[in-house]
Short mmCIF file of C-alpha atoms and ligand atoms in Angstrom, two decimals:
data_model
loop_
_atom_site.label_atom_id
_atom_site.label_comp_id
_atom_site.label_asym_id
_atom_site.label_seq_id
_atom_site.Cartn_x
_atom_site.Cartn_y
_atom_site.Cartn_z
CA UNK X 296 6.36 47.35 -12.91
CA UNK X 297 7.27 47.94 -16.54
CA UNK X 298 5.39 48.40 -19.79
CA UNK X 299 6.53 45.37 -21.78
CA UNK X 300 5.91 44.87 -25.50
CA UNK X 301 5.85 41.16 -26.30
CA UNK X 302 6.92 40.65 -29.92
CA UNK X 303 5.64 37.43 -31.47
CA UNK X 304 4.31 35.78 -34.60
CA UNK X 305 6.03 37.45 -37.54
CA UNK X 306 6.64 36.13 -41.02
CA UNK X 307 8.92 33.27 -40.09
CA UNK X 308 8.21 29.59 -40.80
CA UNK X 309 8.18 29.23 -37.02
CA UNK X 310 5.30 31.70 -36.66
CA UNK X 311 2.97 29.22 -34.93
CA UNK X 312 5.54 28.24 -32.31
CA UNK X 313 6.33 31.91 -31.75
CA UNK X 314 2.67 32.74 -31.13
CA UNK X 315 2.61 30.07 -28.43
CA UNK X 316 5.90 31.25 -26.89
CA UNK X 317 4.59 34.82 -26.92
CA UNK X 318 1.25 33.96 -25.36
CA UNK X 319 2.98 32.12 -22.54
CA UNK X 320 5.45 34.96 -21.95
CA UNK X 321 2.50 37.38 -21.94
CA UNK X 322 0.68 35.41 -19.22
CA UNK X 323 3.81 35.18 -17.10
CA UNK X 324 4.54 38.91 -17.44
CA UNK X 325 0.98 39.72 -16.40
CA UNK X 326 1.28 37.48 -13.35
CA UNK X 327 4.51 39.29 -12.54
CA UNK X 328 2.54 42.55 -12.48
CA UNK X 329 3.75 44.16 -15.69
CA UNK X 330 1.66 46.02 -18.22
CA UNK X 331 1.80 43.82 -21.32
CA UNK X 332 1.49 45.10 -24.89
CA UNK X 333 1.31 42.12 -27.29
CA UNK X 334 2.48 42.82 -30.85
CA UNK X 335 2.27 40.48 -33.83
CA UNK X 336 5.38 41.61 -35.74
CA UNK X 337 4.18 42.82 -39.14
CA UNK X 338 4.48 45.84 -41.46
CA UNK X 339 3.29 48.18 -38.68
CA UNK X 340 5.88 46.98 -36.14
CA UNK X 341 7.99 50.15 -36.07
CA UNK X 342 4.95 52.40 -36.06
CA UNK X 343 3.38 50.51 -33.16
CA UNK X 344 6.58 50.46 -31.15
CA UNK X 345 7.03 54.21 -31.71
CA UNK X 346 3.47 54.95 -30.62
CA UNK X 347 3.40 52.60 -27.64
CA UNK X 348 6.93 53.52 -26.49
CA UNK X 349 7.29 50.51 -24.16
CA UNK X 350 9.98 50.41 -21.44
CA UNK X 351 11.32 47.17 -22.86
CA UNK X 352 10.57 44.60 -25.59
CA UNK X 353 10.33 40.90 -24.84
CA UNK X 354 11.31 39.12 -28.06
CA UNK X 355 9.40 35.86 -28.54
CA UNK X 356 10.04 35.66 -32.29
CA UNK X 357 11.76 32.53 -33.62
CA UNK X 358 13.67 32.21 -36.87
CA UNK X 359 13.71 34.92 -39.52
CA UNK X 360 13.55 38.59 -38.32
CA UNK X 361 13.36 37.85 -34.60
CA UNK X 362 16.38 35.62 -34.26
CA UNK X 363 18.61 37.00 -37.01
CA UNK X 364 19.15 40.52 -35.66
CA UNK X 365 16.58 42.33 -37.83
CA UNK X 366 14.15 43.21 -35.05
CA UNK X 367 17.03 43.83 -32.61
CA UNK X 368 18.48 46.41 -35.05
CA UNK X 369 15.12 48.20 -35.25
CA UNK X 370 14.81 48.22 -31.46
CA UNK X 371 18.32 49.71 -31.23
CA UNK X 372 17.29 52.48 -33.62
CA UNK X 373 14.16 53.17 -31.56
CA UNK X 374 16.16 53.10 -28.32
CA UNK X 375 14.00 50.37 -26.80
CA UNK X 376 15.84 47.83 -24.62
CA UNK X 377 15.12 44.18 -25.46
CA UNK X 378 15.58 40.68 -24.09
CA UNK X 379 18.29 38.28 -25.17
CA UNK X 380 21.23 38.70 -27.50
CA UNK X 381 22.22 41.85 -29.35
CA UNK X 382 22.46 42.24 -33.12
CA UNK X 383 25.92 40.78 -33.73
CA UNK X 384 25.31 37.57 -31.75
CA UNK X 385 21.95 37.16 -33.48
CA UNK X 386 23.58 37.48 -36.89
CA UNK X 387 26.30 34.95 -35.99
CA UNK X 388 23.91 32.37 -34.57
CA UNK X 389 21.27 32.68 -37.30
CA UNK X 390 23.88 31.71 -39.88
CA UNK X 391 25.08 28.18 -39.05
CA UNK X 392 28.13 28.61 -41.30
CA UNK X 393 29.23 31.83 -39.64
CA UNK X 394 28.59 30.32 -36.19
CA UNK X 395 30.69 27.25 -37.04
CA UNK X 396 33.56 29.46 -38.17
CA UNK X 397 33.43 31.44 -34.92
CA UNK X 398 33.38 28.19 -32.92
CA UNK X 399 36.23 26.59 -34.85
CA UNK X 400 38.34 29.75 -34.61
CA UNK X 401 37.90 29.59 -30.82
CA UNK X 402 38.86 25.92 -30.67
CA UNK X 403 35.32 24.78 -29.89
CA UNK X 404 34.56 21.45 -31.62
CA UNK X 405 31.89 21.38 -34.34
CA UNK X 406 31.50 18.73 -37.06
CA UNK X 407 33.61 19.27 -40.20
CA UNK X 408 31.78 20.97 -43.04
CA UNK X 409 31.93 22.78 -46.36
CA UNK X 410 29.49 25.51 -47.26
CA UNK X 411 28.46 26.99 -50.59
CA UNK X 412 26.15 29.63 -51.95
CA UNK X 413 23.78 28.98 -54.81
CA UNK X 414 25.94 31.16 -57.06
CA UNK X 415 28.95 28.89 -56.47
CA UNK X 416 26.94 26.09 -58.07
CA UNK X 417 25.35 28.21 -60.76
CA UNK X 418 28.32 30.32 -61.77
CA UNK X 419 31.49 28.61 -60.54
CA UNK X 420 30.89 24.92 -61.12
CA UNK X 421 30.89 23.95 -57.43
CA UNK X 422 29.21 20.65 -58.36
CA UNK X 423 32.61 19.52 -59.66
CA UNK X 424 33.97 19.81 -56.12
CA UNK X 425 31.33 17.50 -54.63
CA UNK X 426 33.28 14.22 -55.02
CA UNK X 427 36.23 15.68 -53.07
CA UNK X 428 33.90 16.97 -50.35
CA UNK X 429 32.08 13.65 -50.16
CA UNK X 430 35.37 11.83 -49.81
CA UNK X 431 36.47 14.16 -47.03
CA UNK X 432 33.23 14.09 -45.03
CA UNK X 433 32.27 10.46 -45.87
CA UNK X 434 28.72 9.06 -46.00
CA UNK X 435 26.20 9.48 -44.62
CA UNK X 436 26.52 13.26 -44.62
CA UNK X 437 24.13 15.98 -43.52
CA UNK X 438 22.95 18.73 -45.85
CA UNK X 439 21.38 21.79 -44.25
CA UNK X 440 20.46 25.36 -45.09
CA UNK X 441 22.65 27.95 -43.31
CA UNK X 442 19.53 29.67 -41.96
CA UNK X 443 17.86 28.50 -38.74
CA UNK X 444 14.85 26.44 -38.26
CA UNK X 445 13.40 23.40 -36.50
CA UNK X 446 15.10 20.86 -38.77
CA UNK X 447 13.49 22.48 -41.82
CA UNK X 448 15.35 21.58 -44.99
CA UNK X 449 17.82 19.24 -43.24
CA UNK X 450 18.48 16.03 -45.16
CA UNK X 451 20.74 13.03 -44.80
CA UNK X 452 22.56 11.84 -47.87
CA UNK X 453 23.46 8.15 -47.64
CA UNK X 454 25.19 8.02 -51.00
CA UNK X 455 26.40 10.44 -53.67
CA UNK X 456 23.12 9.86 -55.49
CA UNK X 457 21.20 11.50 -52.61
CA UNK X 458 23.29 14.69 -52.59
CA UNK X 459 21.73 16.63 -55.49
CA UNK X 460 18.16 16.31 -54.14
CA UNK X 461 19.33 17.14 -50.63
CA UNK X 462 21.00 20.29 -51.99
CA UNK X 463 17.87 21.30 -53.89
CA UNK X 464 15.84 20.89 -50.71
CA UNK X 465 18.29 22.93 -48.61
CA UNK X 466 18.54 25.66 -51.28
CA UNK X 467 14.77 26.07 -51.13
CA UNK X 468 15.28 27.48 -47.60
CA UNK X 469 18.43 29.54 -48.03
CA UNK X 470 20.90 30.77 -50.62
CA UNK X 471 23.71 29.19 -48.60
CA UNK X 472 23.92 25.54 -47.59
CA UNK X 473 26.40 23.39 -45.73
CA UNK X 474 27.43 19.79 -46.13
CA UNK X 475 28.37 18.49 -42.69
CA UNK X 476 29.97 15.36 -41.32
CA UNK X 477 27.39 13.07 -39.75
CA UNK X 478 27.91 12.39 -36.05
CA UNK X 479 26.34 9.14 -34.89
CA UNK X 480 25.36 9.64 -31.28
CA UNK X 481 23.08 11.35 -28.79
CA UNK X 482 21.27 14.61 -29.30
CA UNK X 483 21.77 17.00 -26.36
CA UNK X 484 20.38 20.49 -25.79
CA UNK X 485 22.03 22.68 -23.18
CA UNK X 486 20.11 25.80 -22.24
CA UNK X 487 22.20 28.61 -20.84
CA UNK X 488 20.65 31.26 -18.60
CA UNK X 489 22.53 34.14 -17.02
CA UNK X 490 22.25 34.50 -13.27
CA UNK X 491 21.21 37.79 -11.65
CA UNK X 492 24.83 39.00 -11.99
CA UNK X 493 24.93 38.27 -15.72
CA UNK X 494 27.09 35.14 -15.38
CA UNK X 495 26.02 32.45 -17.91
CA UNK X 496 25.09 29.13 -16.27
CA UNK X 497 24.18 25.86 -17.97
CA UNK X 498 20.80 24.44 -16.96
CA UNK X 499 20.16 20.68 -16.69
CA UNK X 500 20.71 18.99 -20.06
CA UNK X 501 17.83 17.76 -22.20
CA UNK X 502 18.33 14.69 -24.41
CA UNK X 503 16.10 14.10 -27.43
CA UNK X 504 15.61 10.36 -27.72
CA UNK X 505 13.98 9.10 -30.93
CA UNK X 506 11.22 6.56 -30.27
CA UNK X 507 11.82 4.83 -33.56
CA UNK X 508 15.17 4.13 -35.07
CA UNK X 509 14.52 6.25 -38.16
CA UNK X 510 17.71 8.24 -37.80
CA UNK X 511 17.61 9.26 -41.42
CA UNK X 512 14.47 11.32 -41.22
CA UNK X 513 14.98 14.46 -39.13
CA UNK X 514 11.68 15.95 -40.10
CA UNK X 515 9.86 12.93 -38.66
CA UNK X 516 11.88 13.21 -35.46
CA UNK X 517 10.28 16.53 -34.73
CA UNK X 518 6.75 15.16 -35.08
CA UNK X 519 4.86 14.77 -31.83
CA UNK X 520 5.45 11.41 -30.22
CA UNK X 521 8.40 10.40 -32.34
CA UNK X 522 10.91 11.96 -30.02
CA UNK X 523 10.97 11.73 -26.25
CA UNK X 524 12.72 14.40 -24.19
CA UNK X 525 14.62 13.35 -21.09
CA UNK X 526 15.66 15.98 -18.55
CA UNK X 527 18.06 15.79 -16.89
CA UNK X 528 19.72 13.61 -19.53
CA UNK X 529 21.17 10.36 -18.24
CA UNK X 530 24.84 11.27 -18.29
CA UNK X 531 27.53 10.79 -15.68
CA UNK X 532 28.85 13.83 -13.80
CA UNK X 533 31.98 14.08 -15.90
CA UNK X 534 30.05 14.21 -19.19
CA UNK X 535 27.43 16.55 -17.77
CA UNK X 536 30.22 18.85 -16.67
CA UNK X 537 31.97 18.75 -20.04
CA UNK X 538 28.77 19.33 -22.02
CA UNK X 539 27.80 22.22 -19.73
CA UNK X 540 31.23 23.85 -20.00
CA UNK X 541 31.24 23.45 -23.77
CA UNK X 542 27.80 25.05 -24.06
CA UNK X 543 28.85 28.02 -21.93
CA UNK X 544 32.06 28.35 -23.98
CA UNK X 545 30.01 28.38 -27.21
CA UNK X 546 27.58 30.90 -25.67
CA UNK X 547 30.46 33.23 -24.84
CA UNK X 548 32.28 32.72 -28.14
CA UNK X 549 29.17 33.66 -30.09
CA UNK X 550 28.51 36.66 -27.84
CA UNK X 551 25.10 35.50 -26.65
CA UNK X 552 23.36 37.41 -23.87
CA UNK X 553 20.54 36.67 -21.44
CA UNK X 554 19.77 33.16 -22.52
CA UNK X 555 20.28 30.75 -25.42
CA UNK X 556 20.05 27.06 -26.22
CA UNK X 557 23.10 25.26 -27.54
CA UNK X 558 22.55 22.02 -29.51
CA UNK X 559 25.26 19.39 -29.15
CA UNK X 560 25.99 15.89 -30.39
CA UNK X 561 27.60 13.35 -28.07
CA UNK X 562 29.57 10.87 -30.19
CA UNK X 563 28.36 7.30 -29.74
CA UNK X 564 31.96 6.12 -29.69
CA UNK X 565 34.50 7.81 -27.47
CA UNK X 566 32.27 10.35 -25.76
CA UNK X 567 33.50 13.39 -27.70
CA UNK X 568 31.16 16.36 -27.95
CA UNK X 569 30.46 18.64 -30.92
CA UNK X 570 28.46 21.87 -31.03
CA UNK X 571 25.89 21.95 -33.84
CA UNK X 572 24.36 25.37 -33.38
CA UNK X 573 23.08 28.02 -30.99
CA UNK X 574 19.52 29.36 -30.78
CA UNK X 575 19.25 32.90 -29.40
CA UNK X 576 15.45 32.83 -28.98
CA UNK X 577 14.70 29.28 -27.86
CA UNK X 578 11.07 28.15 -27.69
CA UNK X 579 9.05 29.03 -24.60
CA UNK X 580 6.06 26.74 -25.19
CA UNK X 581 4.88 24.10 -22.75
CA UNK X 582 6.90 21.43 -24.55
CA UNK X 583 9.96 23.59 -25.30
CA UNK X 584 13.34 22.59 -23.95
CA UNK X 585 14.46 25.76 -22.15
CA UNK X 586 11.41 25.92 -19.82
CA UNK X 587 11.83 22.19 -19.11
CA UNK X 588 15.50 22.68 -18.25
CA UNK X 589 14.71 25.69 -16.05
CA UNK X 590 12.01 23.71 -14.23
CA UNK X 591 14.53 20.91 -13.59
CA UNK X 592 16.83 23.51 -12.04
CA UNK X 593 14.02 24.70 -9.76
CA UNK X 594 13.37 27.85 -11.82
CA UNK X 595 9.65 28.24 -12.53
CA UNK X 596 8.47 29.60 -15.88
CA UNK X 597 7.56 32.93 -14.26
CA UNK X 598 10.98 33.15 -12.60
CA UNK X 599 12.62 32.41 -15.96
CA UNK X 600 10.68 35.19 -17.68
CA UNK X 601 11.37 37.56 -14.78
CA UNK X 602 15.12 36.87 -15.03
CA UNK X 603 15.27 37.38 -18.80
CA UNK X 604 13.41 40.68 -18.44
CA UNK X 605 15.55 41.84 -15.54
CA UNK X 606 18.74 41.13 -17.52
CA UNK X 607 17.39 43.24 -20.40
CA UNK X 608 16.54 46.14 -18.08
CA UNK X 609 19.91 45.92 -16.31
CA UNK X 610 21.71 46.11 -19.64
CA UNK X 611 19.75 49.24 -20.50
N1 ADP S 855 26.12 16.58 -38.23
C1 ADP S 855 25.08 15.96 -37.68
N2 ADP S 855 25.19 14.66 -37.29
C2 ADP S 855 24.14 14.01 -36.73
N3 ADP S 855 22.93 14.57 -36.53
C3 ADP S 855 22.76 15.87 -36.89
C4 ADP S 855 23.82 16.61 -37.49
N4 ADP S 855 23.35 17.85 -37.76
C5 ADP S 855 22.08 17.87 -37.35
N5 ADP S 855 21.71 16.70 -36.83
C6 ADP S 855 20.38 16.36 -36.26
O1 ADP S 855 19.43 17.30 -36.75
C7 ADP S 855 18.90 18.11 -35.67
C8 ADP S 855 18.74 19.54 -36.13
O2 ADP S 855 19.99 20.06 -36.53
P1 ADP S 855 20.48 21.51 -36.10
O3 ADP S 855 21.83 21.72 -36.70
O4 ADP S 855 20.38 21.66 -34.63
O5 ADP S 855 19.46 22.48 -36.87
P2 ADP S 855 18.04 23.12 -36.49
O6 ADP S 855 17.72 22.72 -35.08
O7 ADP S 855 18.25 24.60 -36.64
O8 ADP S 855 17.09 22.60 -37.49
C9 ADP S 855 19.93 17.93 -34.55
O9 ADP S 855 19.33 18.13 -33.29
C10 ADP S 855 20.38 16.49 -34.76
O10 ADP S 855 19.43 15.59 -34.26
MG1 MG S 856 18.90 22.61 -33.45
#
């Protein structure tokens, strides 16, 4: 039995999802017999953690602060063990550009891209380089903010005329954006969970299948009912094996710990795979992909939470 602080909510755009993830983790931890101390991460976070002095923190914060290493750094300072990845992996995964560099350096496939900061446009005339980039990446291309987040700020540009507005939209979320080659194909999510010995294992793959063929509107794809999730994804053994191995390779390359969800694209032609990104604090809600994948592997939600906590305590 441990005293477990469940960190949730926070200031991120994914606050609502985090509150749901946190509430579910809280219930599971109580059923597992732990003393649960729920904390909505705000200005009194450090004070509350210092006063409560929990044995361990269960991080159920998505996006900014909870997934980018900020809260992990504070927990390190306070000497409180925590679930999931440590600071450096959080920093790498929260920045899609940094993550893609790490992956490419390790020979792990990720779609071609070019990334720029706002200052490159404002002070160095980066706009003049757009035609060369567009020629290299071809249309349609994907414009996204470097920072994480549930398809927020992601836009397709079908022609050069769409690029400026797509950039403006992405820059409203982050000071750094990337232009990425569009991969026509299937959207796969591979959750990775470490076994009791700390060995990362891929769980059954989840495919996001759009109900309507509106491939050009990511934001709509995330609306309820517009995307169907299939788990295990209908893939042959060879592809399942390759996608699983690739996800574990990306997990290791980025230095993830405990658990993570790796998003992949399976090319419609040729069956190649590309890694899009890694999420170090995947959703834990009833409709989230990691719990679905765990369930498909015969791991109940409570067992999943127990494992993640145990890994954090073992590390400490
Ligand atoms: N290069 C790409 N080609 C095709 N689809 C993409 C590409 N990048 C992103 N997408 C689509 O957008 C979704 C969200 O992109 P992702 O990079 O995972 O960002 P996030 O999940 O953090 O918003 C993906 O699951 C995929 O459906
Ligand atoms: Mg994603």
